[in-house]
Coordinates of C-alpha atoms in Angstrom, one line a residue:
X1 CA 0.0 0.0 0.0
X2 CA 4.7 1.8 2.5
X3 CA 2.1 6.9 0.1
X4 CA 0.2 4.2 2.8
X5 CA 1.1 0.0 3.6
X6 CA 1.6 -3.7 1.6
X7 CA -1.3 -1.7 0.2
X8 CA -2.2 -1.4 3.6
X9 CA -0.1 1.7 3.9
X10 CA 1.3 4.9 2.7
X11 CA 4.4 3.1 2.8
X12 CA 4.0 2.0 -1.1
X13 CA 5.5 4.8 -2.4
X14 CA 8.2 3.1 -3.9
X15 CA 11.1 5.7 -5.4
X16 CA 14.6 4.6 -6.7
X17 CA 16.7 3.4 -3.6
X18 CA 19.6 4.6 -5.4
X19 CA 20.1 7.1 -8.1
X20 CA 23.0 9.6 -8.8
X21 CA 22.1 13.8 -9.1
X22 CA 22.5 16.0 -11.5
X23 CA 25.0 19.0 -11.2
X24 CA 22.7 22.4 -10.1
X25 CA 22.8 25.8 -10.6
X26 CA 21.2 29.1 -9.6
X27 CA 19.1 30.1 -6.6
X28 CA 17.1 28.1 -4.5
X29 CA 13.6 29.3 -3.8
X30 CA 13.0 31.4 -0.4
X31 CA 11.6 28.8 1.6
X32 CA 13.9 26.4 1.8
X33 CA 13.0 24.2 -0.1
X34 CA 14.4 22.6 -3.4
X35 CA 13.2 20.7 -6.8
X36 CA 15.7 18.2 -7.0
X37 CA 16.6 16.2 -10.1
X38 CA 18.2 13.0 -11.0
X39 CA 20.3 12.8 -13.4
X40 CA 23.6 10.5 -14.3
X41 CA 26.4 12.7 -12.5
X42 CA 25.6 13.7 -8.8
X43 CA 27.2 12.2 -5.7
X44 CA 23.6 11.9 -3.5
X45 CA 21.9 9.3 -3.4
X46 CA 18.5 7.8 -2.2
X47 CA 17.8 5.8 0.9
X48 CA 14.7 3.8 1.2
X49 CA 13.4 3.2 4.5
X50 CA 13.3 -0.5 5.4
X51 CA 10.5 -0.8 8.2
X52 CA 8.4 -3.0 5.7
X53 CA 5.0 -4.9 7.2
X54 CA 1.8 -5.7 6.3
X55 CA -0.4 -3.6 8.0
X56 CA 2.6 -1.9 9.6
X57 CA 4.3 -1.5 6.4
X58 CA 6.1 1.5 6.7
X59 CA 6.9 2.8 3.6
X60 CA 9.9 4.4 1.4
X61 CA 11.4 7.5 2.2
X62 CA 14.2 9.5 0.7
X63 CA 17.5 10.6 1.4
X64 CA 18.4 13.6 -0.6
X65 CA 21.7 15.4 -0.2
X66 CA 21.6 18.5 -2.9
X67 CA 23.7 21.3 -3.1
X68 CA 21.5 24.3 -2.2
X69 CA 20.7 25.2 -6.1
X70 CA 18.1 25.0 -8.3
X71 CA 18.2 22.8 -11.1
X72 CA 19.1 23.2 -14.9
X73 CA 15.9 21.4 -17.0
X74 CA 17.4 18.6 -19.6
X75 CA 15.8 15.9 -20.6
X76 CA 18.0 13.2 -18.4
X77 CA 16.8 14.9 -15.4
X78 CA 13.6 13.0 -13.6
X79 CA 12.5 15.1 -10.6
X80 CA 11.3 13.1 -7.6
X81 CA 10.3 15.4 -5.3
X82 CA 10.9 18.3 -2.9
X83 CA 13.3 18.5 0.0
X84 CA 14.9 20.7 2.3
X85 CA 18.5 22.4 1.4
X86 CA 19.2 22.7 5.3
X87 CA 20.7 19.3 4.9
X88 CA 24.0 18.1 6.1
X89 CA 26.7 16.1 4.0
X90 CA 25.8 13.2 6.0
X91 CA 22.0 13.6 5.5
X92 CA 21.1 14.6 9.2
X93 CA 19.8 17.9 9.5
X94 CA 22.2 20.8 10.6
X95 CA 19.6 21.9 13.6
X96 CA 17.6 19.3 15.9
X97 CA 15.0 22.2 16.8
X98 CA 11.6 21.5 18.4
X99 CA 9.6 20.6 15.3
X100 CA 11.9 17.1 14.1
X101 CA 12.3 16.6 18.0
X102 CA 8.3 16.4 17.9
X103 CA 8.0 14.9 14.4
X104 CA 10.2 12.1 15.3
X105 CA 8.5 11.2 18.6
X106 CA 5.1 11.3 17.3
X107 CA 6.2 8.8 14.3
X108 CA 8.0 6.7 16.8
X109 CA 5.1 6.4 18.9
X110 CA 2.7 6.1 16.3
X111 CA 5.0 3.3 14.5
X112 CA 4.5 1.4 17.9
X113 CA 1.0 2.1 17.8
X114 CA 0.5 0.6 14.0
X115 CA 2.6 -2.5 14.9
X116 CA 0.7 -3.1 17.9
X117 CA -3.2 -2.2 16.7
X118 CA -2.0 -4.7 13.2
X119 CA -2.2 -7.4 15.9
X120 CA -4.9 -6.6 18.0
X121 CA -6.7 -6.1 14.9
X122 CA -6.7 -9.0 13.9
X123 CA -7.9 -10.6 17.4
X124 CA -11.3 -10.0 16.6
X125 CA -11.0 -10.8 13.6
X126 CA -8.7 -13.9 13.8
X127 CA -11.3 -15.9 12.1
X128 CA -11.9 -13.9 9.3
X129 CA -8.4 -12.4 8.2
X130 CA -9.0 -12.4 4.2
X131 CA -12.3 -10.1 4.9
X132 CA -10.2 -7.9 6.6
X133 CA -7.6 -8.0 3.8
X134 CA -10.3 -7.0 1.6
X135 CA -11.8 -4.5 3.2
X136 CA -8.9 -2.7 3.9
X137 CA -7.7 -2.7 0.9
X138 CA -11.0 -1.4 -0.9
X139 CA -10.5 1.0 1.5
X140 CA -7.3 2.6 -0.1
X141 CA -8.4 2.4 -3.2
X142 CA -10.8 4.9 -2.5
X143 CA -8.5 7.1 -0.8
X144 CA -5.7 6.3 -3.4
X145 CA -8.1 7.7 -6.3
X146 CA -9.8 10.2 -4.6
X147 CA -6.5 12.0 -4.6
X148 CA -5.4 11.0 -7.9
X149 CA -9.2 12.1 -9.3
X150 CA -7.8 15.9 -7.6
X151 CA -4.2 15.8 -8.4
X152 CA -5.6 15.0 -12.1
X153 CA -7.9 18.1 -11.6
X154 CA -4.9 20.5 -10.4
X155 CA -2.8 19.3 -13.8
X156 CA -0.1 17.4 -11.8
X157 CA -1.4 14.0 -13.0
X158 CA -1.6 14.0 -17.0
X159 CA -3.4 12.1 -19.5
X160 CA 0.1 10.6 -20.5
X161 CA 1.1 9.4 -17.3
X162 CA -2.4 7.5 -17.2
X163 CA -2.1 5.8 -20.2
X164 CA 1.3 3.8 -19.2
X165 CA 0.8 0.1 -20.0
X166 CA -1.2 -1.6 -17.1
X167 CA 0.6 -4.7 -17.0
X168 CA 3.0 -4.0 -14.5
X169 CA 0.6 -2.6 -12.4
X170 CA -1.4 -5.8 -12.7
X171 CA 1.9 -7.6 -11.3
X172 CA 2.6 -5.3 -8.8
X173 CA -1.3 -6.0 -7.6
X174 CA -0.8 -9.6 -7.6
X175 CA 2.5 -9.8 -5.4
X176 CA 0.8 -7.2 -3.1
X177 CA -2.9 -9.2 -3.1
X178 CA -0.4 -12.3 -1.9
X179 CA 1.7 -10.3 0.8
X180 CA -1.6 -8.3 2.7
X181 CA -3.6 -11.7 2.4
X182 CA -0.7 -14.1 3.6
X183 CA 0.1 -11.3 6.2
X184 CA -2.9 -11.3 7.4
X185 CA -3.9 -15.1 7.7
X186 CA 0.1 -15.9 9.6
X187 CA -0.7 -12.7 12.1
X188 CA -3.6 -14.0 13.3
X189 CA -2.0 -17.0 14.4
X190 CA 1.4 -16.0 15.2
X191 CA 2.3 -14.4 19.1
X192 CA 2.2 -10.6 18.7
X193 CA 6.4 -10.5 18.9
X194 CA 7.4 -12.5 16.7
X195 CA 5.3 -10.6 13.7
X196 CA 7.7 -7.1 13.8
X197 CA 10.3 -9.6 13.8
X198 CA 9.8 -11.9 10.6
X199 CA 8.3 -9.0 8.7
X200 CA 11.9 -7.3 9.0
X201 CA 13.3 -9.6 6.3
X202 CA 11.6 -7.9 3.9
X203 CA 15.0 -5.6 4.0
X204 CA 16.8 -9.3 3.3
X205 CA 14.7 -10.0 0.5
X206 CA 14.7 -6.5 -1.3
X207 CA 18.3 -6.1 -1.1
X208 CA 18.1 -9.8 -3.0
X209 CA 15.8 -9.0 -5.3
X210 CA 16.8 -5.8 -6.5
X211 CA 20.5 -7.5 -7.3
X212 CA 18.3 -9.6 -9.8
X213 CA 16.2 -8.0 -11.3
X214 CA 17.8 -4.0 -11.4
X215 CA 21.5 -5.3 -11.0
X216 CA 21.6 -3.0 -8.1
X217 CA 24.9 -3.0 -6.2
X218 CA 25.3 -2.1 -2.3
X219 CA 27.9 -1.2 -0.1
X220 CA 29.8 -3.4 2.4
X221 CA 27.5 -2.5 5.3
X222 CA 24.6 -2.5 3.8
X223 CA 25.7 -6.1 3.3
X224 CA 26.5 -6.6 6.4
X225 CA 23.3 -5.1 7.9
X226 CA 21.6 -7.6 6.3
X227 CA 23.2 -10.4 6.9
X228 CA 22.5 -9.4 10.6
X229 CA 19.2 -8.9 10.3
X230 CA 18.9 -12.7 8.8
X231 CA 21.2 -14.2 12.0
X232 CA 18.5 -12.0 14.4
X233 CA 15.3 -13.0 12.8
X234 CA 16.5 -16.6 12.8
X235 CA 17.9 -16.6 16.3
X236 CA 15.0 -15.1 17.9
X237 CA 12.6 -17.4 15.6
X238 CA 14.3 -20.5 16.4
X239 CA 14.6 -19.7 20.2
X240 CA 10.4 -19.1 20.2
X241 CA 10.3 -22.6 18.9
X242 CA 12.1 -24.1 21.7
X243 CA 10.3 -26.9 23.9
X244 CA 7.8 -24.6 26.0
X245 CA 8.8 -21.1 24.6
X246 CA 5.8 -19.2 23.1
X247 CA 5.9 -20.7 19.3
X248 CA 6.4 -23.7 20.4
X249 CA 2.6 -24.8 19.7
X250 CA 2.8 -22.5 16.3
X251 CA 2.9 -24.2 13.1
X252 CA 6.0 -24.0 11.1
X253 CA 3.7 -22.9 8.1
X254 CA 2.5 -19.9 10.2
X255 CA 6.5 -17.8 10.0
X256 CA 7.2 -19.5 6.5
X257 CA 3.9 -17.5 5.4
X258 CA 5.0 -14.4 7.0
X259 CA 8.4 -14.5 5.5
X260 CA 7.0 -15.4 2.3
X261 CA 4.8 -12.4 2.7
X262 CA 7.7 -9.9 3.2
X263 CA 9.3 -11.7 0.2
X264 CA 6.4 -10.9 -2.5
X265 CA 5.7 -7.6 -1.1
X266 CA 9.5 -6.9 -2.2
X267 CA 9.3 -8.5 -5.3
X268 CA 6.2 -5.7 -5.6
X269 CA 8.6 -2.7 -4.5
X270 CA 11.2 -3.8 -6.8
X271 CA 8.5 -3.8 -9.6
X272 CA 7.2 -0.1 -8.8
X273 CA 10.6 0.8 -8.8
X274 CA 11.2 -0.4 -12.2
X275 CA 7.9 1.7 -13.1
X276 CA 9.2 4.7 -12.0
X277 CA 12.9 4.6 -13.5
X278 CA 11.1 3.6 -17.0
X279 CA 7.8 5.8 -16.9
X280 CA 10.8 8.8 -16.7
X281 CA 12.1 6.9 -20.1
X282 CA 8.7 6.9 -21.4
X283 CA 7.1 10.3 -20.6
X284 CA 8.1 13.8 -21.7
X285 CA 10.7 15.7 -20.4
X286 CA 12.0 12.6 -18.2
X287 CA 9.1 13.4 -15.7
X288 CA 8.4 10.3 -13.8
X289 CA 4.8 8.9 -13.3
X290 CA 3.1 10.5 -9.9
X291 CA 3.5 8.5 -6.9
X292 CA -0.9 8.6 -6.9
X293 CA -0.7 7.1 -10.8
X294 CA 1.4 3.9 -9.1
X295 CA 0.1 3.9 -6.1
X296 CA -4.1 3.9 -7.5
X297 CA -3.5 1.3 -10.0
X298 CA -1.1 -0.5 -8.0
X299 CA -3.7 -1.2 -5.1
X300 CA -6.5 -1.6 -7.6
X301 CA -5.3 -4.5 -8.9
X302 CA -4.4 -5.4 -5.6
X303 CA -7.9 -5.3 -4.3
X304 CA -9.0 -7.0 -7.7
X305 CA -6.2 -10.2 -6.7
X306 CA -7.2 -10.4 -3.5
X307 CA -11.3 -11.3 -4.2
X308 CA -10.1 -13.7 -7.0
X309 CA -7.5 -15.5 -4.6
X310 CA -9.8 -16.3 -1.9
X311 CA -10.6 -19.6 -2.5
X312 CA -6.7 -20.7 -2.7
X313 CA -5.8 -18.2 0.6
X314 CA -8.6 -19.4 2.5
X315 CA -8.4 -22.9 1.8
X316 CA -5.0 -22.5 3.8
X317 CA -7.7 -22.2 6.6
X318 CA -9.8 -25.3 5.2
X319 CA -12.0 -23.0 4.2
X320 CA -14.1 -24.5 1.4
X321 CA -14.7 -22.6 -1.8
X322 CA -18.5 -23.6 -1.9
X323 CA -18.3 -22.1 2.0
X324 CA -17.1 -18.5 0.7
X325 CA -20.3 -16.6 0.7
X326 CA -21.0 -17.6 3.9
X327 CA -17.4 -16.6 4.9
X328 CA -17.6 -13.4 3.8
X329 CA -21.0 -12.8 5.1
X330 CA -19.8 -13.9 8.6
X331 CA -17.1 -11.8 8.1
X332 CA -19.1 -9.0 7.7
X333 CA -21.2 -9.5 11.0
X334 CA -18.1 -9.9 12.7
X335 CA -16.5 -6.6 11.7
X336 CA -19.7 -4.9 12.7
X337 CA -20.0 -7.1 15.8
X338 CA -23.8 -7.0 15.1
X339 CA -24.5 -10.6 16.2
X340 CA -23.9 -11.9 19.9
X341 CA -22.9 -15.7 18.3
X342 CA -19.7 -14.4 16.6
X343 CA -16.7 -14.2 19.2
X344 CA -15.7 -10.7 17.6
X345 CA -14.8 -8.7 21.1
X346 CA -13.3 -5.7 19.7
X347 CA -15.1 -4.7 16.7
X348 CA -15.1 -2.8 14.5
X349 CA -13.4 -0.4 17.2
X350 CA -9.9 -2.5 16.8
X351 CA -9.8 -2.7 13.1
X352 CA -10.9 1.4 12.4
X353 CA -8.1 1.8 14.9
X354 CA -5.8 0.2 12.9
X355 CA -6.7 1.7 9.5
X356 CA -6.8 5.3 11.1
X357 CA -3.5 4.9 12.6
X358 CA -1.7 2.7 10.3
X359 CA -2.7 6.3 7.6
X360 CA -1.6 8.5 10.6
X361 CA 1.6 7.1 10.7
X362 CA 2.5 6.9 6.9
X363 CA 1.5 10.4 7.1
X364 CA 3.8 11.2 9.9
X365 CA 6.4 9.2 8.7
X366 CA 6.6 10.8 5.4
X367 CA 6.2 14.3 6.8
X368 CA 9.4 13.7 9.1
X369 CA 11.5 13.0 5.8
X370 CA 10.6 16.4 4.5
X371 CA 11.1 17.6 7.8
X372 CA 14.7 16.1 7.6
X373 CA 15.7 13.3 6.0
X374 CA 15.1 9.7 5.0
X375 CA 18.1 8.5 7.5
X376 CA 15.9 10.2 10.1
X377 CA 12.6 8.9 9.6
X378 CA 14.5 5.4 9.2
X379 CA 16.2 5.5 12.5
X380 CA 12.8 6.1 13.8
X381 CA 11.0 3.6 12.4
X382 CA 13.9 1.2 13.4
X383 CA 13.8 2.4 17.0
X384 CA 10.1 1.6 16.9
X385 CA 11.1 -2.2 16.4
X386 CA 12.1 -3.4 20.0
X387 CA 9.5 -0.9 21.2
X388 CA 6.4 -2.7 19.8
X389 CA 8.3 -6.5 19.9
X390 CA 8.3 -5.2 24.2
X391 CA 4.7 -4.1 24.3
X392 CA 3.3 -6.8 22.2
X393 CA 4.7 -9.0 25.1
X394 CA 2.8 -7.8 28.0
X395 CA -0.8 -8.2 28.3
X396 CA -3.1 -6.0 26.3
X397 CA -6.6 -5.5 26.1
X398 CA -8.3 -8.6 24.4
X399 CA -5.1 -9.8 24.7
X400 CA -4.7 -11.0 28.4
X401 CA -2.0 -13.4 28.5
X402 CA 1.4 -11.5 28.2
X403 CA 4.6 -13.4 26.0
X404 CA 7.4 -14.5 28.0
X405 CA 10.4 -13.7 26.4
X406 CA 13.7 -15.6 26.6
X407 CA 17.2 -14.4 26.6
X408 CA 17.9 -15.7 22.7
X409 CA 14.7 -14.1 21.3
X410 CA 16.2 -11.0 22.8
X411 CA 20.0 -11.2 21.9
X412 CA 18.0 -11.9 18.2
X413 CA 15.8 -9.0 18.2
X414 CA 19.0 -6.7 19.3
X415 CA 21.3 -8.1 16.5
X416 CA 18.8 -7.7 14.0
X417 CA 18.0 -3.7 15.4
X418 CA 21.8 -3.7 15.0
X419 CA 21.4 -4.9 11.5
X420 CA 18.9 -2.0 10.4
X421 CA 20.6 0.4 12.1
X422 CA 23.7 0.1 10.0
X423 CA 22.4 -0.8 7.0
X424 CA 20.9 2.3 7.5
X425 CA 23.7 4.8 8.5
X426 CA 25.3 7.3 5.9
X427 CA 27.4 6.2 3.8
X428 CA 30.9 8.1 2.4
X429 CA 30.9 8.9 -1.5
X430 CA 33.0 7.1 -2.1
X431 CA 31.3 3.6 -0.7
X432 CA 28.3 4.4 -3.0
X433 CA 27.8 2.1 -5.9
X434 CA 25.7 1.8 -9.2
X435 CA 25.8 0.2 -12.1

């Protein structure tokens, strides 16, 4: 979803991870801000921000690192967005003043929050997790082309950028309809902990996939980050699974879904990625498609895949297909908690929660990169992580039974913060690589 989630979330709006600037020239506008344009011979770079889940997706931000100059128009350039000049070389920002001190608290908290209401979301609705992947994402569709009907009103979305071929789009719906709906079905089972802990390897399997598919290159510590984060979320997975720890009674299909999840939702990023980097190819002047173009079509499809795979998903349940109407029906009079037959304790004040907030925070997040940078609103989102793994330990309304954690699951959840952290930090010029 990372402007929102999976599809779930602002979070989906996917920009080059990596791209080189343009030389710039002239004045910069008054306030403080800059058009910046991305060329073929520029020393910044772009950061996306790793915090990927479903639900708690967190979403892409960017790490800009301009001269303070305006930019000369060619047709190389692609412009990608607007950031502030105030920036230092090593993409923090020169002053920590009141408003970023206030910006990155509020998205800390409200990353917790998202991580935490994904899970208690689904408690109600533990039963009926592909209705709630559906709804949900019919949900941001609306909201997705509500603001790509205006920003088509206003002239910033053209006629040209709407008529791009669809069938990316249509697989970049498909890998999301399988991340949100296999999300959802393993985090209703799985203990609240481990879920911010498996969804981390999306990082693992973006860093992957993008070596495959863009021939993307990284730098030695973004290497290492990752490998990291793969030791943590293994070590703290495997130590849940011990005789009488608290996965123990999980089924192994339950993480393997999870992990799978991460896996096609990067697959997805990779994919809009591509969309943006050839749209530029495609359209005049090198302009890049709008994030709202990618993002409306994107989830479309999405919400489109995930009706038409519900009788493979939910037979994961043993679900049967001739039992789906009734499914969905049920699913609907558990949402509205209309009918006192249906164990559905929490709803639908749990599950608007979690929509409202999960928007909230995408909002936040990406408001805190503007603020200051991409490495910011990263380190925030990664401090978030041992945060909500704490909170969804101890017992929480309609949750009663607190987690015990053991000293592995801990040592794993601290190595693979480690691991995000420093894939994470800035990196030297000269340690930046493309192809």
């Amino acid at each position: 979803m990372e402007l929102f989630s999976s599809s779930l979330s602002l979070s989906q709006l996917l920009l080059p991870s990596r791209v080189k600037l343009l030389s710039l020239r002239a004045t910069p506008p008054k306030n403080t801000s800059t058009i910046v344009s991305i060329g073929k011979q520029s020393q910044s770079h772009l950061r996306m921000i790793s915090n990927f889940e479903t639900g708690n997706r967190i979403g892409f931000g960017i790490t800009i690192r301009p001269r303070p100059e305006q930019c000369i128009w060619n047709k190389s350039m692609v412009v990608l967005g607007l950031v502030r000049a105030s920036k230092r070389e090593d993409g923090l920002p020169n002053k920590i003043g009141a408003g970023i001190v206030i910006g990155s608290s509020l998205t800390v908290i409200l990353a917790v929050m998202n991580r935490v209401l994904y899970k208690l979301a689904l408690v109600p609705m533990k039963n009926y997790p592909f209705f709630l992947a559906q709804l949900t994402t019919f949900g941001y569709v609306a909201v997705y082309f509500t603001i790509l009907y205006r920003r088509y009103r206003a002239g910033i979305v053209t006629k040209e950028m709407l008529a791009l071929p669809k069938s990316r789009f249509v697989a970049i719906g498909a890998l999301e309809a399988l991340g949100v709906a296999s999300g959802m079905a393993s985090a209703a089972v799985l203990p609240g902990p481990a879920i911010p802990i498996l969804n981390q390897s999306f990082l693992v399997w973006q860093l992957v996939f993008s070596v495959l598919i863009l021939r993307r290159k990284y730098s030695g510590n973004q290497i290492l980050g990752c490998l990291l984060v793969t030791a943590g979320v293994i070590l703290a997975v495997a130590s849940g699974s011990n005789k009488g720890q608290f996965m123990s009674q999980v089924d192994p299909l339950w993480p393997a879904l999870m992990i799978a999840s991460a896996a096609f939702q990067s697959v997805a990023s990779i994919l809009k990625e591509f969309v943006f980097i050839d749209g530029a190819k495609r359209l005049k002047q090198g302009k890049p498609p709008d994030i709202f173009v990618v993002n409306s079509f994107g989830s479309g499809f999405q919400a489109l895949f995930v009706f038409l795979l519900l009788p493979f998903l939910s037979n994961l349940r043993g679900i049967p297909f001739a039992e789906l109407p009734t499914y969905l029906k049920s699913g609907a009079a558990c949402f509205s908690n209309f009918r006192g037959d249906l164990d559905c304790q929490g709803a639908p004040l749990l599950p608007l929660l979690f929509i409202t907030t999960n928007m909230a925070f995408n909002i936040s997040l990406l408001n805190l990169v503007k603020m200051t940078s991409a490495l910011v609103a990263s380190l925030a989102s990664t401090l978030a992580v041992p945060i909500s793994i704490y909170v969804l330990s101890l017992p929480l309304p309609y949750m009663q039974h607190g987690t015990s954690l053991n000293i592995s699951f801990i040592i794993g959840s601290a190595i693979l913060v480690l691991g995000l952290t420093l894939y994470n930090l800035p990196q030297p010029k000269n340690e930046l690589k493309f192809d």
